Coordinates of C-alpha atoms and ligand atoms in Angstrom, one line a residue:
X1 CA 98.9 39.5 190.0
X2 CA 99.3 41.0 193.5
X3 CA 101.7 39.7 195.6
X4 CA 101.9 39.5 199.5
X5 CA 103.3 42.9 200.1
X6 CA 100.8 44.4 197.5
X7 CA 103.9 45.0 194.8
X8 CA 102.0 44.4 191.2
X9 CA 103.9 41.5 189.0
X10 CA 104.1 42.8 185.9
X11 CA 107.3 41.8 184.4
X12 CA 107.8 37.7 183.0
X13 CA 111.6 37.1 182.2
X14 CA 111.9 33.7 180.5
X15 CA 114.7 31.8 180.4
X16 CA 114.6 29.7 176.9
X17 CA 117.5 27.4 177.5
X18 CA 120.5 26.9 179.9
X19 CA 122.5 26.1 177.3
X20 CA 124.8 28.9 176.2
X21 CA 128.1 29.3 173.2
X22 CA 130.2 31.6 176.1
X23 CA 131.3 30.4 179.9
X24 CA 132.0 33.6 181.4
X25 CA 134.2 33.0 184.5
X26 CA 131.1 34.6 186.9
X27 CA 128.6 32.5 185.4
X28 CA 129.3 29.1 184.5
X29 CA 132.0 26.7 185.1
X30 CA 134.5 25.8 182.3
X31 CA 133.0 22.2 181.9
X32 CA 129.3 23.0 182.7
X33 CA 126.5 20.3 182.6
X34 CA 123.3 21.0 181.0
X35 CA 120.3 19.9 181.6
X36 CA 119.1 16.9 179.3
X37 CA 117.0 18.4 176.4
X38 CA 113.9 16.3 177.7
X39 CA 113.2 18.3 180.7
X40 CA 113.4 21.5 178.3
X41 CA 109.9 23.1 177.8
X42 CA 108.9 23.2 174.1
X43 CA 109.2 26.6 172.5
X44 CA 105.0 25.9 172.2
X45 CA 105.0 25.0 175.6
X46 CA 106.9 28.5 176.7
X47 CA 104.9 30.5 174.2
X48 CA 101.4 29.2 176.3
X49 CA 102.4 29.9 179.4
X50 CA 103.6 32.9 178.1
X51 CA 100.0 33.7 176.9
X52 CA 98.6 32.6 180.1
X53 CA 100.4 35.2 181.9
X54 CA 99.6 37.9 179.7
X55 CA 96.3 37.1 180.6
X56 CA 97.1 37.3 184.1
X57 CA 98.4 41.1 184.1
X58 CA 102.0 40.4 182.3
X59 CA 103.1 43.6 180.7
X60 CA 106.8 43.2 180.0
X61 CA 108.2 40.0 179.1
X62 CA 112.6 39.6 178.8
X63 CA 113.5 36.7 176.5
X64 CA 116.8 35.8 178.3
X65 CA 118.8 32.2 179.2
X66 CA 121.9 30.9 179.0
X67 CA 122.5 32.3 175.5
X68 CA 118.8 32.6 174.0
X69 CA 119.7 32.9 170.3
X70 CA 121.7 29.7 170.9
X71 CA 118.4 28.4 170.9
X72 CA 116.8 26.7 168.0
X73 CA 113.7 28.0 166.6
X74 CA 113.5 30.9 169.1
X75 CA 113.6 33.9 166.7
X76 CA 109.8 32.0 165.9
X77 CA 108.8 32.4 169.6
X78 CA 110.3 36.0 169.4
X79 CA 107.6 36.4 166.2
X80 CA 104.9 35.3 167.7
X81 CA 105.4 36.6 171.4
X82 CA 106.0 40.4 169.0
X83 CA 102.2 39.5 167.6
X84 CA 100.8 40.0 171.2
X85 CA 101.9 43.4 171.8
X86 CA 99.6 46.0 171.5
X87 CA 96.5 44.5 171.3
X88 CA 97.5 41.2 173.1
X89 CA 98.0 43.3 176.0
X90 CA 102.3 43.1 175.9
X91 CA 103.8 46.5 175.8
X92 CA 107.5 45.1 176.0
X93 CA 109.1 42.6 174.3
X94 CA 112.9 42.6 175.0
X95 CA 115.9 40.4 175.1
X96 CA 119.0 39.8 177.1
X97 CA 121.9 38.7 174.5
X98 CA 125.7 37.8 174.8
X99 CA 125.6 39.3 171.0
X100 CA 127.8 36.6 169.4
X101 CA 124.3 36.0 167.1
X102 CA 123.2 39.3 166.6
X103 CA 124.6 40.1 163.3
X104 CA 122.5 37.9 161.7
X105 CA 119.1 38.0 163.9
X106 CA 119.1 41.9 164.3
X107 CA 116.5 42.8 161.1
X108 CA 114.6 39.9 162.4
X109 CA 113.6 41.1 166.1
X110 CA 113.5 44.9 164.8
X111 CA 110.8 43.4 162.6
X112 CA 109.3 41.1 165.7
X113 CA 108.8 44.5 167.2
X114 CA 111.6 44.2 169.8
X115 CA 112.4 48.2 170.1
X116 CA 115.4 47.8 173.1
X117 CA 117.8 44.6 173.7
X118 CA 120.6 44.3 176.9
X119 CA 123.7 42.9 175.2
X120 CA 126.5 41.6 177.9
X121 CA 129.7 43.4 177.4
X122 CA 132.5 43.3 180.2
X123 CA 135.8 44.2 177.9
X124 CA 136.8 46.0 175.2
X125 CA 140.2 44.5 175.1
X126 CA 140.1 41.5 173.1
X127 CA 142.4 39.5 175.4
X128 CA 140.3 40.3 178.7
X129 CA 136.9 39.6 176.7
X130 CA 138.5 36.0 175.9
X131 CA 139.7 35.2 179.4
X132 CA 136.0 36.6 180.9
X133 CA 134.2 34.6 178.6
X134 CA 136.9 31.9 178.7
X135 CA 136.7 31.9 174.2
X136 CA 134.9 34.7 172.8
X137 CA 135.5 36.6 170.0
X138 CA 135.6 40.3 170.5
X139 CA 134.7 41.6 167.3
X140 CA 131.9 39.0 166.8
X141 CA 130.4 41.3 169.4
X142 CA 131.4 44.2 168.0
X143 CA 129.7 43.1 164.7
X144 CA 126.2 42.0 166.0
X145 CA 126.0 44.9 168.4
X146 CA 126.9 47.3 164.8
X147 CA 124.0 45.6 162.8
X148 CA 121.3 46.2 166.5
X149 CA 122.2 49.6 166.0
X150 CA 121.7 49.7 161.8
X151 CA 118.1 47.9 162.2
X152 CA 117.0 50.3 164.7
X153 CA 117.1 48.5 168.2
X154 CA 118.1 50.3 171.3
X155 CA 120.9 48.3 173.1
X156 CA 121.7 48.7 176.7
X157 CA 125.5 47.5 177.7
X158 CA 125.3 45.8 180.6
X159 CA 128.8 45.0 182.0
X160 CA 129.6 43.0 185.6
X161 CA 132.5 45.1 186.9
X162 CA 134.8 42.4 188.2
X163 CA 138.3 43.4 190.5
X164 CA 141.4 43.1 188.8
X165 CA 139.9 42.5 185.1
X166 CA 138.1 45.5 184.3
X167 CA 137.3 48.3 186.9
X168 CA 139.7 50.1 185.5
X169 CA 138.2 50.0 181.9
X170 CA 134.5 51.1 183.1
X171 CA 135.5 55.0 182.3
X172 CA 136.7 53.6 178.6
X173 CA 133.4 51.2 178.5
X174 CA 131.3 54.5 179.5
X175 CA 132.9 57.0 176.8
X176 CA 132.2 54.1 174.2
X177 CA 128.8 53.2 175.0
X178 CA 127.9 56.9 175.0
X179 CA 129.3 57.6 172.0
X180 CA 127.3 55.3 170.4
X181 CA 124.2 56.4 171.6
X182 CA 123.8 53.2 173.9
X183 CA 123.2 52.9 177.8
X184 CA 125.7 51.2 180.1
X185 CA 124.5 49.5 183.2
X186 CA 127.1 48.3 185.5
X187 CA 126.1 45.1 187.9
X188 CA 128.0 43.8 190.7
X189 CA 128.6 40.1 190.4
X190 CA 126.3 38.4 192.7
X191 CA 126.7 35.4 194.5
X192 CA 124.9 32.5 192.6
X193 CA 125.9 29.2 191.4
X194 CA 129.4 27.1 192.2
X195 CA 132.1 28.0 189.7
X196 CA 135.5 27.7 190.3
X197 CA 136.5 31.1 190.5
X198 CA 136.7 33.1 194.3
X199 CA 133.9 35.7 194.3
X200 CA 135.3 37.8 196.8
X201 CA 138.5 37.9 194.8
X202 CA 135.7 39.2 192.1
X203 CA 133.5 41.5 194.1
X204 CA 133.9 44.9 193.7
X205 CA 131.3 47.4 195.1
X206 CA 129.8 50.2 192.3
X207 CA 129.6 52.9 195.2
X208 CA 133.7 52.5 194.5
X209 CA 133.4 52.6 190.5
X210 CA 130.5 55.8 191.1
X211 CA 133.1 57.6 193.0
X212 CA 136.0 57.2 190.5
X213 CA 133.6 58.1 187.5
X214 CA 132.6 61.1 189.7
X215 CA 135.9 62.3 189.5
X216 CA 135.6 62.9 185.5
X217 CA 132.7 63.0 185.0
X218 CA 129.1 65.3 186.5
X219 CA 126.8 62.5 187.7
X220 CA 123.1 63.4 188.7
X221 CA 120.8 61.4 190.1
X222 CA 117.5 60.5 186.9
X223 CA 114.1 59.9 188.0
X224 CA 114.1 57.5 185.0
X225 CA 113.1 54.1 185.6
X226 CA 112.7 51.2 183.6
X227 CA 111.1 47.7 184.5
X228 CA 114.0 46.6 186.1
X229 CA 116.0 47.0 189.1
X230 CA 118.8 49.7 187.9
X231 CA 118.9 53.0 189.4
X232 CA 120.1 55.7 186.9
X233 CA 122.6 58.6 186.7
X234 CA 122.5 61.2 183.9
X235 CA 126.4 62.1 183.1
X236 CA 126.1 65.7 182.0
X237 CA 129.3 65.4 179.7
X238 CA 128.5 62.3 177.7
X239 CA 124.7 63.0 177.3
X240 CA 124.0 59.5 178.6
X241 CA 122.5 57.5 181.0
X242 CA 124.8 55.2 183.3
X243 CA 123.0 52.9 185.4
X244 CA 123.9 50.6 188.3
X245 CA 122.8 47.2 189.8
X246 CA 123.6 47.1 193.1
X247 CA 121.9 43.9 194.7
X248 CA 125.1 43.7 197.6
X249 CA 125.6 46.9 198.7
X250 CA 121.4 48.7 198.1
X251 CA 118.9 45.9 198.5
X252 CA 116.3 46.4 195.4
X253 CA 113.6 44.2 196.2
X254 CA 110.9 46.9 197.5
X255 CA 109.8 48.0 194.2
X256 CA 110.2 44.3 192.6
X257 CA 108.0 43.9 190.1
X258 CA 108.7 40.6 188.3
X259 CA 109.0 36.4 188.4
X260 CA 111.2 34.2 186.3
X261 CA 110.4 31.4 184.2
X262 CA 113.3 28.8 183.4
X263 CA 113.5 26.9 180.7
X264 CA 112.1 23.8 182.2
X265 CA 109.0 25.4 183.3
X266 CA 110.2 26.3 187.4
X267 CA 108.6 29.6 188.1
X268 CA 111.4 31.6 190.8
X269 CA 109.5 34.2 192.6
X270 CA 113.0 36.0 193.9
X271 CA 116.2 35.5 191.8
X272 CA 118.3 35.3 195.5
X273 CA 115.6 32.4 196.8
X274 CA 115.1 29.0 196.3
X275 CA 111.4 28.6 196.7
X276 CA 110.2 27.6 193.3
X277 CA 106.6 26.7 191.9
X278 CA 106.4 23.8 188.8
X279 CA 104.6 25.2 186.1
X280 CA 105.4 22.4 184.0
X281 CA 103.0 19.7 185.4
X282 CA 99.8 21.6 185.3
X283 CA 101.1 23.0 182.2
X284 CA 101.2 19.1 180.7
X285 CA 98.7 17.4 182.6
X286 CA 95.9 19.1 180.8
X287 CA 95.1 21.5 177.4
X288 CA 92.9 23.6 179.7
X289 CA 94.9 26.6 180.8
X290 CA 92.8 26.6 184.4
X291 CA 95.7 24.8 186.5
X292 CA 97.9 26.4 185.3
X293 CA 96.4 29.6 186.3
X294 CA 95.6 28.5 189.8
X295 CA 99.1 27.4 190.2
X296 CA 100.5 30.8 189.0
X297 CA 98.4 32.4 191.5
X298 CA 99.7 30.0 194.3
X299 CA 103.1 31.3 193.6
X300 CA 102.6 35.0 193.6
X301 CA 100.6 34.5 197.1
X302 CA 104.3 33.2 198.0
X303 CA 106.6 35.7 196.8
X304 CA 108.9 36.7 199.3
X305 CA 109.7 40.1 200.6
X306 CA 113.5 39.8 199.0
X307 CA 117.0 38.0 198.6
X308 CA 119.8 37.6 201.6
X309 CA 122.7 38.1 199.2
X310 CA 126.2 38.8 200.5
X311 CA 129.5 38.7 199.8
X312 CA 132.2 38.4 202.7
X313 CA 134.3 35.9 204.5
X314 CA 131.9 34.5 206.4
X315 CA 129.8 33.2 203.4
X316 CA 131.9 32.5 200.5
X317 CA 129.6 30.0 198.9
X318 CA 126.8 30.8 197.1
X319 CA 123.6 32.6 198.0
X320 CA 121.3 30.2 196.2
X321 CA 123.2 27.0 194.4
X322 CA 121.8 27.7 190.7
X323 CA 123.2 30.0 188.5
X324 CA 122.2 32.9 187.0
X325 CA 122.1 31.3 183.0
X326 CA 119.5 28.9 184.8
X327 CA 116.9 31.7 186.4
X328 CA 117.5 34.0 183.3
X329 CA 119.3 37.3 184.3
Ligands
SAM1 N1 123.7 35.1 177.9 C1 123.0 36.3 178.0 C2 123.9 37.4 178.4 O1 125.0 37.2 178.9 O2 123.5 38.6 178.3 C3 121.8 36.3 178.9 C4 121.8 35.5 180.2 S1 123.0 36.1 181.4 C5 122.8 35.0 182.7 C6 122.2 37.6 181.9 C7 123.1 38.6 182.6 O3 123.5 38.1 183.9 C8 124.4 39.0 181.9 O4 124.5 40.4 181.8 C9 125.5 38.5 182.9 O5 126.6 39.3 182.8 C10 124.8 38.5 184.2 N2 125.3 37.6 185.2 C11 125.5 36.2 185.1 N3 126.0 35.7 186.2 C12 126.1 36.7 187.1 C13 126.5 36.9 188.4 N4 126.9 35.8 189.2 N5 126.5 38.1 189.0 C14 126.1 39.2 188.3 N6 125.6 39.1 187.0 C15 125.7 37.9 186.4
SF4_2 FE1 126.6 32.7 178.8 FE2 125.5 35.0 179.5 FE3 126.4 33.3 181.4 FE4 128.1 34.6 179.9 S1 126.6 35.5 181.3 S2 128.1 32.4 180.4 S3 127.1 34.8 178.0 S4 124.7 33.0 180.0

């Protein structure tokens, strides 16, 4: 899969419901609606268009949402996706997790083959993590991310630095996350979806929160890459790797390598456009996979060149209406 501007699409991040156990303020509104569960793709539905783009070129597929292990059944899909790699032509398998589940699914997706998960962490202050997430629990966190780590699994913090809650915390979040062997990935909050909070009142630009770190710590630039659209600094005094999503301030589209699925079978080409392709007709309307695949094509020969994201007085309403636990983040 080639798309217009010749970048290859290699990367599939599903989306496996919108439903989710956490309503962090940046995300979702207190009293969220979600969709009705008959417009939800069946797990067997998600796994065969799943298989259809692995046949198609799909090297890395992210298992994200809403809150994915909310969902029921998926730690089956997560089985049965982890059958295809190798062989089946997946070389990644990984997850994006809130981590309120982990403690009791970690031995499972070590043993689905899942070698590296994202878990969202934006406080280690029990009080700030409950008023982010409007009523989670801290140490249920705490706990899932400590049985990741025991079954093996590579986690990568990824924390959405928000002003006024905790920018001052990153150096703490850093020292922590390094000291358990982890990665930490900061992301500025981007502006998607109507909640009731003011983003600007949010927003806080990383080249800030680089400049501060710099101040304690010896930041060089990494060649490393992954899949994604982080760019990396190695911090010379914590033998880590701190990375930084920057979508406002350093536009990351030209090396964009992926499409996401949502859980009712809209294929986004660009998480900052509205443009959409329905998967979920051709994908019903027959057994044969041949629509399907003509329709996938359709979309990548529309993929735009990137997203118009900003964040200042003139727009203060989102970018794109959805929000991110809809497109999968
Ligand atoms: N529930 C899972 C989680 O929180 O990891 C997976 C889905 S969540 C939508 C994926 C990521 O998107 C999380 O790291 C979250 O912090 C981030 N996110 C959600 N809304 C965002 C926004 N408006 N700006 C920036 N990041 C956002
Ligand atoms: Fe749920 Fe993740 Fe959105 Fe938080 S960021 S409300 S955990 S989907």
């Amino acid at each position: 899969m080639i798309d217009p501007f010749g970048r290859k699409i290699t990367y599939l991040r599903v989306s496996v419901t919108d439903r989710c156990d956490l309503r962090c303020v940046y995300c979702m509104a207190e009293q969220q609606t979600f969709l009705p569960k008959a417009e939800v793709l069946t797990l067997e539905e998600i796994e065969r268009l799943c298989a259809v783009f692995l046949r198609k070129g799909t090297e890395t597929i992210r298992i994200t949402g809403g809150e994915p292990l909310v969902r029921r059944g998926v730690i089956g899909l997560i089985e049965r996706l982890g059958s295809r790699l190798g062989a089946g032509g997946l070389k990644e398998l990984t997850l994006t997790t809130n981590g309120t589940q982990l403690a009791s699914v970690a031995p499972q997706l070590a043993a689905a083959g899942v070698k590296r998960i994202n878990v969202s962490l934006d406080s280690l202050d029990p009080a700030k993590f409950r008023a982010v997430t409007r009523w989670g629990e801290l140490s249920t966190v705490l706990k899932g991310i400590d049985a990741a780590l025991a079954a093996g699994l590579q986690i990568k913090i990824n924390t959405v630095v928000l002003k006024s809650v905790n920018d001052r915390e990153i150096l703490t979040l850093l020292r922590w996350a390094h000291g358990l062997g982890m990665g930490l990935t900061l992301i500025e909050t981007m502006p998607m979806g109507s909640i009731e909070t003011d983003r600007l009142a949010q927003y806080v630009p990383l080249s800030q929160i680089r400049a501060d770190l710099a101040q304690h710590f010896t930041l060089t630039e990494s060649i490393y890459r992954t899949s994604g659209p982080a760019r990396y600094v190695e911090v010379a005094e914590t033998g880590g790797r701190l990375g930084f999503i920057t979508p406002l301030t350093h536009n990351f589209c030209e090396s964009c390598n992926r499409v996401r699925l949502t859980c009712t079978g809209k294929l986004y080409m660009c998480l900052g456009q509205e443009d959409a392709a329905d998967l979920r007709a051709p994908l019903r309307a027959t057994p044969d996979d041949g629509m399907l695949e003509d329709a996938i094509d359709e979309a990548i020969g529309r993929k735009p060149k990137g997203h118009d994201f900003h964040i200042d007085r003139r727009h203060v309403s989102p970018a794109v209406p959805r929000p991110m636990s809809l497109t999968g983040g």
